[in-house]
Amino acid sequence: MSLDLTGAIASPPAAPAAEAHESEARSEAQVEVYGIRHHGPGSARSLVAALEHYRPDMVLIEGPADADPLLGWSVAEGMEPPLALLAYAVGEPSVAAFWPYAVFSPEWQALTWALRHQIAVAFCDLPAAMTLARSGRRESAESRARRPERIDPLATLAAAAGYDDAERWWDDVVESRLDGASPFPALVEAMAELRGDAADPDQAESLVEARREAYMRQTIRASLKQGRRRIAVVCGAWHAPALTLPLPPASTDLKTLRGTPKRKVMLTWVPWTHERLASASGYGAGITSPGWYHHLWTAPHQPVVRWLTKVATSLRSKDLLVSSAHVIEAVRLADTLATLRNRPLAGLSEVTDATRAVLCEGDEVAVRFVTEELVVGQALGAVNDEVPTVPLEADLTARCRTLRIRREGFPRVHDLDLRKPYDQERSKLFHRLRLLELDWIRPAESGVQGRGTFRETWQSQWRPEFAVALVVASVWGTTVEAAASAKVTQVAEGGTLAELTATVERCLLAELPEVLGRLLTALSARAAVDADVRHLMDALPALARARRYGDVRGTDTSALDTVCAAMVLRICSALPQVVSGLDEAEATELRRGIDAVNAAIGLLSDVTSAELHRRWLEVLATLIDRVDVNGQLVGRFVRLLFDAELLTDVADRVHRALSYGVPAGAKAAWVDGFFADGALLLIHDAVLRGLLDTWVSGLDEQEFVDVLPLVRRTFGTFTPSERRAIAGRVAAADRTLLDNAGPGLDLERAQPAVATIALIVGAASGGWGGLSTGSGGVA
């Protein structure tokens, strides 16, 4: 089953030959206009009742007229609101617009009612071909679907009724209604008065609205000309007075529509979410509480009791103690508040106040959870698999079905074990989506321990705008693999060195071997001409990780060896010139790069990489005695050589770096470079620990103040357990000094001071604050 996805790039329906009001006067046709509020359950309920009573032979709904070929899908199996019509420009898919509908939207109810009763139905607003022709950029889902009116008619009507809150007035008058007379005649009359009193809008807005209403009137005329005699028009309440009989002359509307630009567009149905219906998301015709409105639509009987029961269930899922007695008291409080506020039924504000006072006991965090989880909601719609769409979307849907990956409106964590073929396939798909910049699924942190490099953690959360991102990505190919390969090829042709290296890593993880060769060739050529050694230092770690993780997946990464070797040799050749004459900030930045390169070379584990590691250490050895190199870098070079067991005079070098005559700032910089991330050195090497202790003890007051921030930064890299272990070693040495101090030391008087110091360094309490006279160390 298929439909024409392009939609009809329709011209405005032709007007009758005679003036519209004259032909209407001669006919016996009826046109009922129902001015609704977008996404209002009360409006939807009243509208369905009005349609049942009126029994039209034609239903016209405010919406893009060229989406008519897609209307039949509304009642197809698998179509679950919230949904949206997506229109995008052919050749420029980033220019797009949405028309969203929830199950409680009056337009959706009118559409499905007409289809179920086999009554002709069509959209009557400006076609998307005209709407998108006015935009030279992408219009977001929130900004286009229905633009907010320049004035707020609801606020005006609410004020006239004595309400200071337009939402509460509308809720009382329309949304909370379960029966009673139709509100539409009164709304049309009220809107007519407001339109007469409204100030003139700006010229651009006036032209857009005039064209929309002119097109709607032309659609009504076309339906009358086709012989329809009972026409129902469903539109925003603001437009209702402009569409009622008698209509103005058709010639005026033709003149208004003349010259309206068009462009070729395509349309389809896509899933939407309650979150994106909320006005807090920026959607112009949004509502504050889609979850609450959905509840009013699906549970019209005893809505307060059922809502608060749902709230209690949700709070219990978070291990909050909420009993049946709490629910009963909350219902009573909500009803009492409604009575005190002269409301016909407890509304959202009353049940929220009752939730806050009784179920949440004043906890605003719990109230915020209820708002996000239920009042706004996280419902995600679904679309029939056969709905026309771009081939890339169809391929992704099929892959997700095979791998059991669901599109959900709430975050879901995927913890993958790459030793399992099924998880390997998922990982490939996720990495290919990242190459296409589809952020539906992205890397995440996991609390799961173990499994090392065999583990990957991802988090998925579907948002409606990803439908447009899929359309944009479809220009690269018809399948996820083909599109990702084409995107990699484009990066290979014009990407920077950083982009190329990042793409190499992702390309390996995504298992795209066909384009990897071209990418590596481009990377090698770009690295050969890049004169900035820091670019090479930034690029190497990604390549080293790609080679290592490729091994985990069983991917052939031998082609990376040549590129990595060439980059390491170029870094070694340029490093002696780069390290000269750097200030402290520049030295800190370069030190990060040096650490990354050292770690990257350590990931390369064959004979060739061993030679590269030797060459790297030889270069570092030539730099440790240069006077034009920042002390922070010298300290780091000494540390790396010491870790590689290539230095035997480290204690002497530490002593010289911390000796008298060296400025305190230079000493601190050297200490930072050498000892950062080096807690084990201070724990196990008593000589180095003693040299550092002597240096700190010898600082005068001003020197101590000057170097304290840098020293704190250095030791801030140690874990609490490492700091406690160092304190224990220092305490043991001090205990020895105490034992040899002789009778001149009053240990009892020193106890309060020692206890305070023990608290500062994190020692256990007891005895001498953890430095007990019997233990000789930290308890």
Short mmCIF file of C-alpha atoms in Angstrom, two decimals, residues 22-478:
data_model
loop_
_atom_site.label_atom_id
_atom_site.label_comp_id
_atom_site.label_asym_id
_atom_site.label_seq_id
_atom_site.Cartn_x
_atom_site.Cartn_y
_atom_site.Cartn_z
CA GLU A 22 -24.81 36.07 -4.23
CA SER A 23 -24.45 32.34 -5.03
CA GLU A 24 -24.73 31.48 -1.35
CA ALA A 25 -27.91 33.51 -1.08
CA ARG A 26 -29.47 31.49 -3.92
CA SER A 27 -28.42 28.14 -2.42
CA GLU A 28 -29.71 26.32 0.61
CA ALA A 29 -26.28 25.13 1.69
CA GLN A 30 -25.25 25.38 5.33
CA VAL A 31 -21.76 26.08 6.66
CA GLU A 32 -21.15 25.58 10.37
CA VAL A 33 -17.87 26.99 11.69
CA TYR A 34 -16.46 25.49 14.89
CA GLY A 35 -13.84 27.73 16.47
CA ILE A 36 -11.69 25.46 18.61
CA ARG A 37 -8.60 25.74 20.73
CA HIS A 38 -5.74 23.66 19.41
CA HIS A 39 -5.05 20.62 21.63
CA GLY A 40 -8.03 21.11 23.95
CA PRO A 41 -9.94 18.02 25.22
CA GLY A 42 -13.01 20.06 26.07
CA SER A 43 -13.02 21.55 22.59
CA ALA A 44 -12.58 18.08 21.11
CA ARG A 45 -15.45 16.61 23.17
CA SER A 46 -17.78 19.47 22.29
CA LEU A 47 -16.74 19.26 18.64
CA VAL A 48 -17.50 15.54 18.35
CA ALA A 49 -20.91 16.11 19.94
CA ALA A 50 -21.60 19.00 17.54
CA LEU A 51 -20.60 16.92 14.51
CA GLU A 52 -22.82 14.04 15.64
CA HIS A 53 -25.73 16.48 15.89
CA TYR A 54 -25.02 18.37 12.65
CA ARG A 55 -24.13 15.34 10.47
CA PRO A 56 -22.19 17.22 7.77
CA ASP A 57 -21.45 15.86 4.31
CA MET A 58 -18.05 17.60 4.24
CA VAL A 59 -15.55 18.37 7.02
CA LEU A 60 -12.88 21.01 6.39
CA ILE A 61 -10.05 21.23 8.94
CA GLU A 62 -7.40 23.87 9.44
CA GLY A 63 -4.22 22.24 8.14
CA PRO A 64 -1.97 22.15 5.03
CA ALA A 65 -4.16 21.46 2.02
CA ASP A 66 -1.51 19.46 0.17
CA ALA A 67 -1.49 16.87 2.98
CA ASP A 68 -4.89 15.52 1.87
CA PRO A 69 -3.37 12.34 0.31
CA LEU A 70 -2.11 11.39 3.79
CA LEU A 71 -5.40 11.80 5.67
CA GLY A 72 -6.49 8.20 5.12
CA TRP A 73 -3.57 6.97 7.22
CA SER A 74 -5.10 8.55 10.33
CA VAL A 75 -7.27 5.51 11.01
CA ALA A 76 -4.73 2.91 9.85
CA GLU A 77 -3.50 0.26 12.24
CA GLY A 78 -0.48 1.36 14.25
CA MET A 79 -1.21 5.10 14.09
CA GLU A 80 -1.06 6.26 17.70
CA PRO A 81 -1.13 9.98 18.60
CA PRO A 82 0.64 12.21 19.39
CA LEU A 83 1.61 12.50 15.72
CA ALA A 84 2.58 15.31 13.41
CA LEU A 85 2.45 16.05 9.73
CA LEU A 86 5.98 16.79 8.54
CA ALA A 87 6.54 18.86 5.41
CA TYR A 88 10.01 19.54 4.04
CA ALA A 89 11.36 21.22 0.94
CA VAL A 90 12.65 18.98 -1.82
CA GLY A 91 16.35 19.61 -2.31
CA GLU A 92 16.60 21.51 0.99
CA PRO A 93 15.17 19.17 3.64
CA SER A 94 16.34 21.34 6.54
CA VAL A 95 13.53 23.74 5.56
CA ALA A 96 10.68 21.96 7.28
CA ALA A 97 7.53 22.44 9.33
CA PHE A 98 5.35 20.33 11.61
CA TRP A 99 1.61 20.25 12.29
CA PRO A 100 1.26 18.22 15.54
CA TYR A 101 -1.88 16.50 16.86
CA ALA A 102 -2.65 14.69 20.10
CA VAL A 103 -5.51 12.27 20.60
CA PHE A 104 -7.35 15.08 22.39
CA SER A 105 -6.75 17.63 19.62
CA PRO A 106 -10.08 18.74 18.08
CA GLU A 107 -8.60 18.52 14.57
CA TRP A 108 -7.58 14.90 15.11
CA GLN A 109 -10.99 13.97 16.49
CA ALA A 110 -12.75 15.70 13.60
CA LEU A 111 -10.50 13.91 11.10
CA THR A 112 -10.95 10.44 12.55
CA TRP A 113 -14.70 11.00 13.12
CA ALA A 114 -15.20 11.87 9.45
CA LEU A 115 -13.15 8.90 8.22
CA ARG A 116 -14.95 6.45 10.49
CA HIS A 117 -18.32 7.74 9.25
CA GLN A 118 -17.14 7.74 5.62
CA ILE A 119 -17.70 11.48 5.30
CA ALA A 120 -15.57 13.57 2.94
CA VAL A 121 -12.76 15.37 4.81
CA ALA A 122 -9.97 17.72 3.72
CA PHE A 123 -7.55 20.31 5.02
CA CYS A 124 -8.33 23.89 4.09
CA ASP A 125 -5.35 26.02 5.21
CA LEU A 126 -2.49 27.26 3.03
CA PRO A 127 -0.60 24.33 1.47
CA ALA A 128 2.81 23.52 2.88
CA ALA A 129 4.15 24.37 -0.59
CA MET A 130 3.22 27.99 0.11
CA THR A 131 4.10 27.94 3.79
CA LEU A 132 7.67 26.71 3.25
CA ALA A 133 8.20 28.99 0.24
CA ARG A 134 8.15 31.90 2.67
CA SER A 135 11.09 30.43 4.62
CA GLY A 136 14.71 30.54 3.58
CA ARG A 137 15.71 28.61 6.68
CA ARG A 138 14.47 25.69 8.67
CA GLU A 139 11.39 26.52 10.69
CA SER A 140 11.37 24.56 13.91
CA ALA A 141 8.54 22.33 14.99
CA GLU A 142 7.70 24.79 17.73
CA SER A 143 7.80 27.97 15.70
CA ARG A 144 5.83 27.10 12.61
CA ALA A 145 2.97 24.70 13.24
CA ARG A 146 0.65 27.47 14.33
CA ARG A 147 2.05 30.88 15.05
CA PRO A 148 0.87 32.58 18.24
CA GLU A 149 -1.59 35.40 17.64
CA ARG A 150 -0.38 38.92 18.20
CA ILE A 151 -3.00 39.37 20.91
CA ASP A 152 -4.26 36.79 23.38
CA PRO A 153 -8.03 36.54 22.85
CA LEU A 154 -8.41 34.11 25.74
CA ALA A 155 -6.88 36.59 28.17
CA THR A 156 -9.33 39.26 27.00
CA LEU A 157 -12.34 37.00 27.39
CA ALA A 158 -11.10 35.74 30.76
CA ALA A 159 -10.70 39.30 32.02
CA ALA A 160 -14.24 40.11 30.88
CA ALA A 161 -15.49 37.11 32.87
CA GLY A 162 -13.62 38.23 35.99
CA TYR A 163 -10.70 35.79 35.72
CA ASP A 164 -7.09 36.83 36.10
CA ASP A 165 -5.88 33.55 34.55
CA ALA A 166 -6.83 32.82 30.94
CA GLU A 167 -5.93 29.15 31.27
CA ARG A 168 -8.22 28.70 34.27
CA TRP A 169 -11.10 30.49 32.54
CA TRP A 170 -10.81 28.33 29.43
CA ASP A 171 -10.50 25.21 31.58
CA ASP A 172 -13.70 26.08 33.45
CA VAL A 173 -15.71 27.10 30.40
CA VAL A 174 -14.54 24.50 27.86
CA GLU A 175 -11.97 21.90 28.88
CA SER A 176 -13.68 20.68 32.06
CA ARG A 177 -17.08 20.45 30.36
CA LEU A 178 -18.59 16.99 30.15
CA ASP A 179 -21.99 18.01 28.77
CA GLY A 180 -24.15 21.08 28.21
CA ALA A 181 -24.84 23.33 25.26
CA SER A 182 -22.32 23.78 22.46
CA PRO A 183 -19.88 26.59 23.22
CA PHE A 184 -19.08 27.31 19.54
CA PRO A 185 -21.73 29.94 18.67
CA ALA A 186 -20.77 32.02 21.68
CA LEU A 187 -17.07 31.67 20.91
CA VAL A 188 -17.56 32.80 17.32
CA GLU A 189 -19.51 35.84 18.49
CA ALA A 190 -16.90 36.69 21.12
CA MET A 191 -14.03 36.37 18.64
CA ALA A 192 -15.86 38.60 16.17
CA GLU A 193 -15.99 41.33 18.80
CA LEU A 194 -12.32 40.88 19.64
CA ARG A 195 -11.27 41.01 15.98
CA GLY A 196 -13.13 44.28 15.57
CA ASP A 197 -11.31 45.80 18.54
CA ALA A 198 -7.86 44.36 17.78
CA ALA A 199 -5.08 46.73 16.76
CA ASP A 200 -3.70 46.34 13.25
CA PRO A 201 -0.81 43.83 13.14
CA ASP A 202 2.41 44.51 11.30
CA GLN A 203 2.30 44.28 7.53
CA ALA A 204 4.06 40.90 7.16
CA GLU A 205 1.89 39.18 9.77
CA SER A 206 -1.24 40.76 8.31
CA LEU A 207 -0.44 39.43 4.83
CA VAL A 208 0.19 35.90 6.12
CA GLU A 209 -3.07 35.78 8.08
CA ALA A 210 -5.01 37.36 5.24
CA ARG A 211 -3.74 34.73 2.80
CA ARG A 212 -4.56 31.91 5.19
CA GLU A 213 -8.13 33.05 5.67
CA ALA A 214 -8.54 33.80 1.97
CA TYR A 215 -7.43 30.27 1.11
CA MET A 216 -9.83 28.78 3.68
CA ARG A 217 -12.73 30.75 2.21
CA GLN A 218 -11.78 29.64 -1.30
CA THR A 219 -11.81 26.02 -0.11
CA ILE A 220 -15.30 26.51 1.32
CA ARG A 221 -16.46 27.99 -1.99
CA ALA A 222 -14.96 25.05 -3.89
CA SER A 223 -16.81 22.60 -1.64
CA LEU A 224 -20.08 24.45 -2.20
CA LYS A 225 -19.49 24.37 -5.95
CA GLN A 226 -18.98 20.59 -5.75
CA GLY A 227 -22.50 20.26 -4.36
CA ARG A 228 -21.80 19.95 -0.64
CA ARG A 229 -24.74 21.20 1.37
CA ARG A 230 -23.75 20.63 5.00
CA ILE A 231 -20.16 21.75 5.51
CA ALA A 232 -18.41 21.73 8.88
CA VAL A 233 -15.33 23.95 9.19
CA VAL A 234 -12.94 23.26 12.09
CA CYS A 235 -10.46 26.07 12.69
CA GLY A 236 -8.76 28.07 15.39
CA ALA A 237 -11.31 30.19 17.23
CA TRP A 238 -9.61 33.42 16.10
CA HIS A 239 -10.29 32.61 12.42
CA ALA A 240 -13.90 31.48 12.91
CA PRO A 241 -15.62 34.87 12.30
CA ALA A 242 -13.77 35.25 8.98
CA LEU A 243 -15.17 31.95 7.66
CA THR A 244 -18.86 32.25 8.53
CA LEU A 245 -21.55 32.98 5.96
CA PRO A 246 -22.04 35.23 4.14
CA LEU A 247 -18.54 35.19 2.70
CA PRO A 248 -17.00 38.31 1.15
CA PRO A 249 -16.56 38.55 -2.66
CA ALA A 250 -14.34 35.84 -4.11
CA SER A 251 -12.51 38.38 -6.24
CA THR A 252 -11.04 39.93 -3.10
CA ASP A 253 -9.63 36.60 -1.94
CA LEU A 254 -8.23 35.85 -5.40
CA LYS A 255 -6.42 39.17 -5.35
CA THR A 256 -5.02 38.44 -1.88
CA LEU A 257 -3.69 35.03 -2.97
CA ARG A 258 -2.27 36.21 -6.27
CA GLY A 259 1.53 36.01 -6.32
CA THR A 260 1.86 33.70 -3.31
CA PRO A 261 5.20 31.86 -3.78
CA LYS A 262 5.41 28.05 -3.87
CA ARG A 263 8.08 25.40 -3.73
CA LYS A 264 8.12 21.64 -4.17
CA VAL A 265 7.60 19.84 -0.88
CA MET A 266 7.11 16.33 0.48
CA LEU A 267 4.86 15.36 3.38
CA THR A 268 4.56 12.42 5.74
CA TRP A 269 3.40 11.46 9.23
CA VAL A 270 5.97 11.28 12.04
CA PRO A 271 5.73 10.49 15.78
CA TRP A 272 5.37 13.41 18.17
CA THR A 273 5.62 13.70 21.96
CA HIS A 274 3.62 15.30 24.73
CA GLU A 275 6.78 17.09 25.81
CA ARG A 276 6.91 18.91 22.47
CA LEU A 277 3.23 19.89 22.81
CA ALA A 278 4.04 21.79 25.99
CA SER A 279 4.28 25.55 25.72
CA ALA A 280 7.44 25.37 27.84
CA SER A 281 9.19 23.82 24.83
CA GLY A 282 8.58 26.99 22.81
CA TYR A 283 5.84 25.61 20.56
CA GLY A 284 3.66 28.59 19.64
CA ALA A 285 0.28 26.87 20.03
CA GLY A 286 1.47 24.73 22.93
CA ILE A 287 -0.35 23.91 26.14
CA THR A 288 1.02 23.86 29.64
CA SER A 289 -0.20 20.37 30.59
CA PRO A 290 -0.58 17.86 27.74
CA GLY A 291 -0.46 14.92 30.16
CA TRP A 292 -3.33 16.39 32.18
CA TYR A 293 -5.35 17.11 29.05
CA HIS A 294 -4.77 13.55 27.84
CA HIS A 295 -6.12 12.33 31.18
CA LEU A 296 -9.22 14.53 30.88
CA TRP A 297 -9.87 13.03 27.45
CA THR A 298 -9.29 9.38 28.36
CA ALA A 299 -10.85 9.47 31.85
CA PRO A 300 -13.82 11.88 31.70
CA HIS A 301 -15.56 10.19 34.64
CA GLN A 302 -14.09 10.86 38.09
CA PRO A 303 -10.97 12.49 36.59
CA VAL A 304 -9.70 13.83 39.93
CA VAL A 305 -9.83 10.47 41.70
CA ARG A 306 -8.18 8.67 38.81
CA TRP A 307 -5.52 11.35 38.39
CA LEU A 308 -4.46 11.37 42.03
CA THR A 309 -4.39 7.56 42.01
CA LYS A 310 -2.05 7.75 39.02
CA VAL A 311 0.12 10.30 40.86
CA ALA A 312 0.33 8.00 43.88
CA THR A 313 1.40 5.08 41.68
CA SER A 314 4.10 7.20 40.07
CA LEU A 315 5.43 8.38 43.44
CA ARG A 316 5.52 4.80 44.74
CA SER A 317 7.71 3.88 41.76
CA LYS A 318 10.25 6.30 43.27
CA ASP A 319 10.04 4.54 46.66
CA LEU A 320 8.00 7.32 48.23
CA LEU A 321 5.48 6.20 50.86
CA VAL A 322 2.00 7.07 49.58
CA SER A 323 -1.00 5.16 50.94
CA SER A 324 -4.66 4.92 49.93
CA ALA A 325 -5.45 7.24 52.83
CA HIS A 326 -3.19 9.87 51.25
CA VAL A 327 -5.13 9.61 47.99
CA ILE A 328 -8.49 9.95 49.76
CA GLU A 329 -7.35 13.04 51.64
CA ALA A 330 -5.87 14.55 48.46
CA VAL A 331 -9.18 14.07 46.62
CA ARG A 332 -11.07 15.75 49.46
CA LEU A 333 -8.65 18.66 49.51
CA ALA A 334 -8.85 19.15 45.73
CA ASP A 335 -12.67 19.18 45.82
CA THR A 336 -12.68 21.60 48.76
CA LEU A 337 -10.27 23.96 46.98
CA ALA A 338 -12.48 23.90 43.89
CA THR A 339 -15.51 24.85 46.01
CA LEU A 340 -13.65 27.68 47.75
CA ARG A 341 -12.46 28.99 44.37
CA ASN A 342 -15.96 28.79 42.81
CA ARG A 343 -14.87 26.32 40.15
CA PRO A 344 -17.25 23.74 38.66
CA LEU A 345 -14.66 20.98 38.96
CA ALA A 346 -11.24 20.63 40.50
CA GLY A 347 -8.74 21.57 37.83
CA LEU A 348 -5.02 21.13 37.45
CA SER A 349 -4.16 23.85 39.95
CA GLU A 350 -6.33 22.21 42.63
CA VAL A 351 -5.01 18.69 42.11
CA THR A 352 -1.45 20.07 42.01
CA ASP A 353 -1.97 21.89 45.31
CA ALA A 354 -3.46 18.70 46.80
CA THR A 355 -0.54 16.68 45.45
CA ARG A 356 1.97 19.09 46.95
CA ALA A 357 0.30 19.25 50.38
CA VAL A 358 -0.77 15.63 50.89
CA LEU A 359 1.01 13.23 48.54
CA CYS A 360 4.37 15.02 48.42
CA GLU A 361 4.20 16.56 51.91
CA GLY A 362 5.59 19.86 50.62
CA ASP A 363 8.56 18.33 48.78
CA GLU A 364 9.03 20.48 45.66
CA VAL A 365 11.39 17.92 44.11
CA ALA A 366 8.60 15.34 44.19
CA VAL A 367 6.14 17.87 42.77
CA ARG A 368 8.54 18.64 39.95
CA PHE A 369 8.80 14.93 39.21
CA VAL A 370 5.00 14.66 38.99
CA THR A 371 4.91 17.66 36.65
CA GLU A 372 7.52 16.22 34.30
CA GLU A 373 6.25 12.63 34.45
CA LEU A 374 2.49 13.17 34.37
CA VAL A 375 1.38 16.80 33.92
CA VAL A 376 3.57 17.26 30.85
CA GLY A 377 4.14 13.57 30.18
CA GLN A 378 6.56 11.62 28.03
CA ALA A 379 4.14 9.89 25.66
CA LEU A 380 5.54 9.16 22.19
CA GLY A 381 3.32 8.45 19.20
CA ALA A 382 3.70 5.70 16.63
CA VAL A 383 3.27 5.57 12.86
CA ASN A 384 2.19 2.70 10.62
CA ASP A 385 5.26 1.08 9.07
CA GLU A 386 3.84 1.55 5.56
CA VAL A 387 3.39 5.30 5.82
CA PRO A 388 5.41 6.84 2.96
CA THR A 389 8.79 8.09 4.12
CA VAL A 390 12.35 8.53 2.89
CA PRO A 391 14.26 5.26 2.24
CA LEU A 392 16.78 6.00 4.99
CA GLU A 393 13.98 6.16 7.55
CA ALA A 394 12.58 2.86 6.30
CA ASP A 395 15.98 1.16 6.55
CA LEU A 396 16.57 2.50 10.06
CA THR A 397 13.11 1.30 11.15
CA ALA A 398 13.85 -2.18 9.81
CA ARG A 399 17.27 -2.30 11.53
CA CYS A 400 15.77 -1.15 14.83
CA ARG A 401 13.06 -3.80 14.59
CA THR A 402 15.68 -6.52 14.00
CA LEU A 403 17.85 -5.33 16.90
CA ARG A 404 14.84 -4.68 19.18
CA ILE A 405 15.59 -0.97 19.63
CA ARG A 406 12.52 1.12 20.36
CA ARG A 407 11.98 4.82 19.86
CA GLU A 408 10.93 6.11 23.25
CA GLY A 409 10.32 9.58 24.55
CA PHE A 410 12.16 8.92 27.82
CA PRO A 411 15.87 8.12 28.34
CA ARG A 412 16.88 4.46 28.07
CA VAL A 413 20.37 3.08 28.74
CA HIS A 414 21.85 0.41 26.46
CA ASP A 415 24.76 -1.42 28.08
CA LEU A 416 26.52 -3.45 25.37
CA ASP A 417 28.92 -6.37 25.70
CA LEU A 418 30.96 -6.39 22.48
CA ARG A 419 31.82 -10.07 22.94
CA LYS A 420 28.21 -10.84 21.96
CA PRO A 421 27.40 -10.69 18.22
CA TYR A 422 23.98 -9.16 18.89
CA ASP A 423 25.48 -6.28 20.88
CA GLN A 424 28.19 -5.85 18.24
CA GLU A 425 25.48 -5.23 15.64
CA ARG A 426 23.82 -2.68 17.90
CA SER A 427 27.14 -0.95 18.44
CA LYS A 428 27.76 -0.73 14.70
CA LEU A 429 24.36 0.85 14.16
CA PHE A 430 24.89 3.36 16.98
CA HIS A 431 28.29 4.43 15.65
CA ARG A 432 26.90 4.81 12.13
CA LEU A 433 24.16 7.08 13.46
CA ARG A 434 26.83 9.18 15.18
CA LEU A 435 28.65 9.55 11.86
CA LEU A 436 25.37 10.90 10.43
CA GLU A 437 25.07 13.29 13.40
CA LEU A 438 21.79 11.70 14.49
CA ASP A 439 21.93 12.24 18.25
CA TRP A 440 18.97 10.02 19.05
CA ILE A 441 21.48 7.59 20.58
CA ARG A 442 24.69 8.90 22.12
CA PRO A 443 27.50 7.58 24.36
CA ALA A 444 26.77 7.68 28.08
CA GLU A 445 28.34 6.88 31.43
CA SER A 446 27.46 3.59 33.10
CA GLY A 447 27.58 2.39 36.66
CA VAL A 448 28.33 -1.16 35.48
CA GLN A 449 31.83 -2.23 36.45
CA GLY A 450 34.13 -4.64 34.66
CA ARG A 451 34.36 -5.99 31.13
CA GLY A 452 36.96 -3.29 30.24
CA THR A 453 37.13 -2.38 26.56
CA PHE A 454 34.46 -4.95 25.76
CA ARG A 455 31.80 -2.65 27.19
CA GLU A 456 29.99 0.28 25.60
CA THR A 457 27.20 2.29 27.17
CA TRP A 458 24.71 4.37 25.20
CA GLN A 459 21.59 6.35 26.02
CA SER A 460 18.66 6.86 23.67
CA GLN A 461 15.76 9.33 23.78
CA TRP A 462 13.68 10.08 20.72
CA ARG A 463 12.62 13.64 19.97
CA PRO A 464 10.38 14.74 17.10
CA GLU A 465 13.05 16.92 15.50
CA PHE A 466 15.07 13.78 14.80
CA ALA A 467 12.55 13.05 12.04
CA VAL A 468 13.85 16.13 10.23
CA ALA A 469 17.44 15.11 10.98
CA LEU A 470 16.72 11.78 9.28
CA VAL A 471 15.36 13.54 6.24
CA VAL A 472 18.45 15.78 6.12
CA ALA A 473 20.73 12.74 6.47
CA SER A 474 18.87 10.95 3.67
CA VAL A 475 20.79 13.03 1.12
CA TRP A 476 23.80 10.80 1.88
CA GLY A 477 22.16 7.48 1.01
CA THR A 478 19.15 5.20 1.15
#
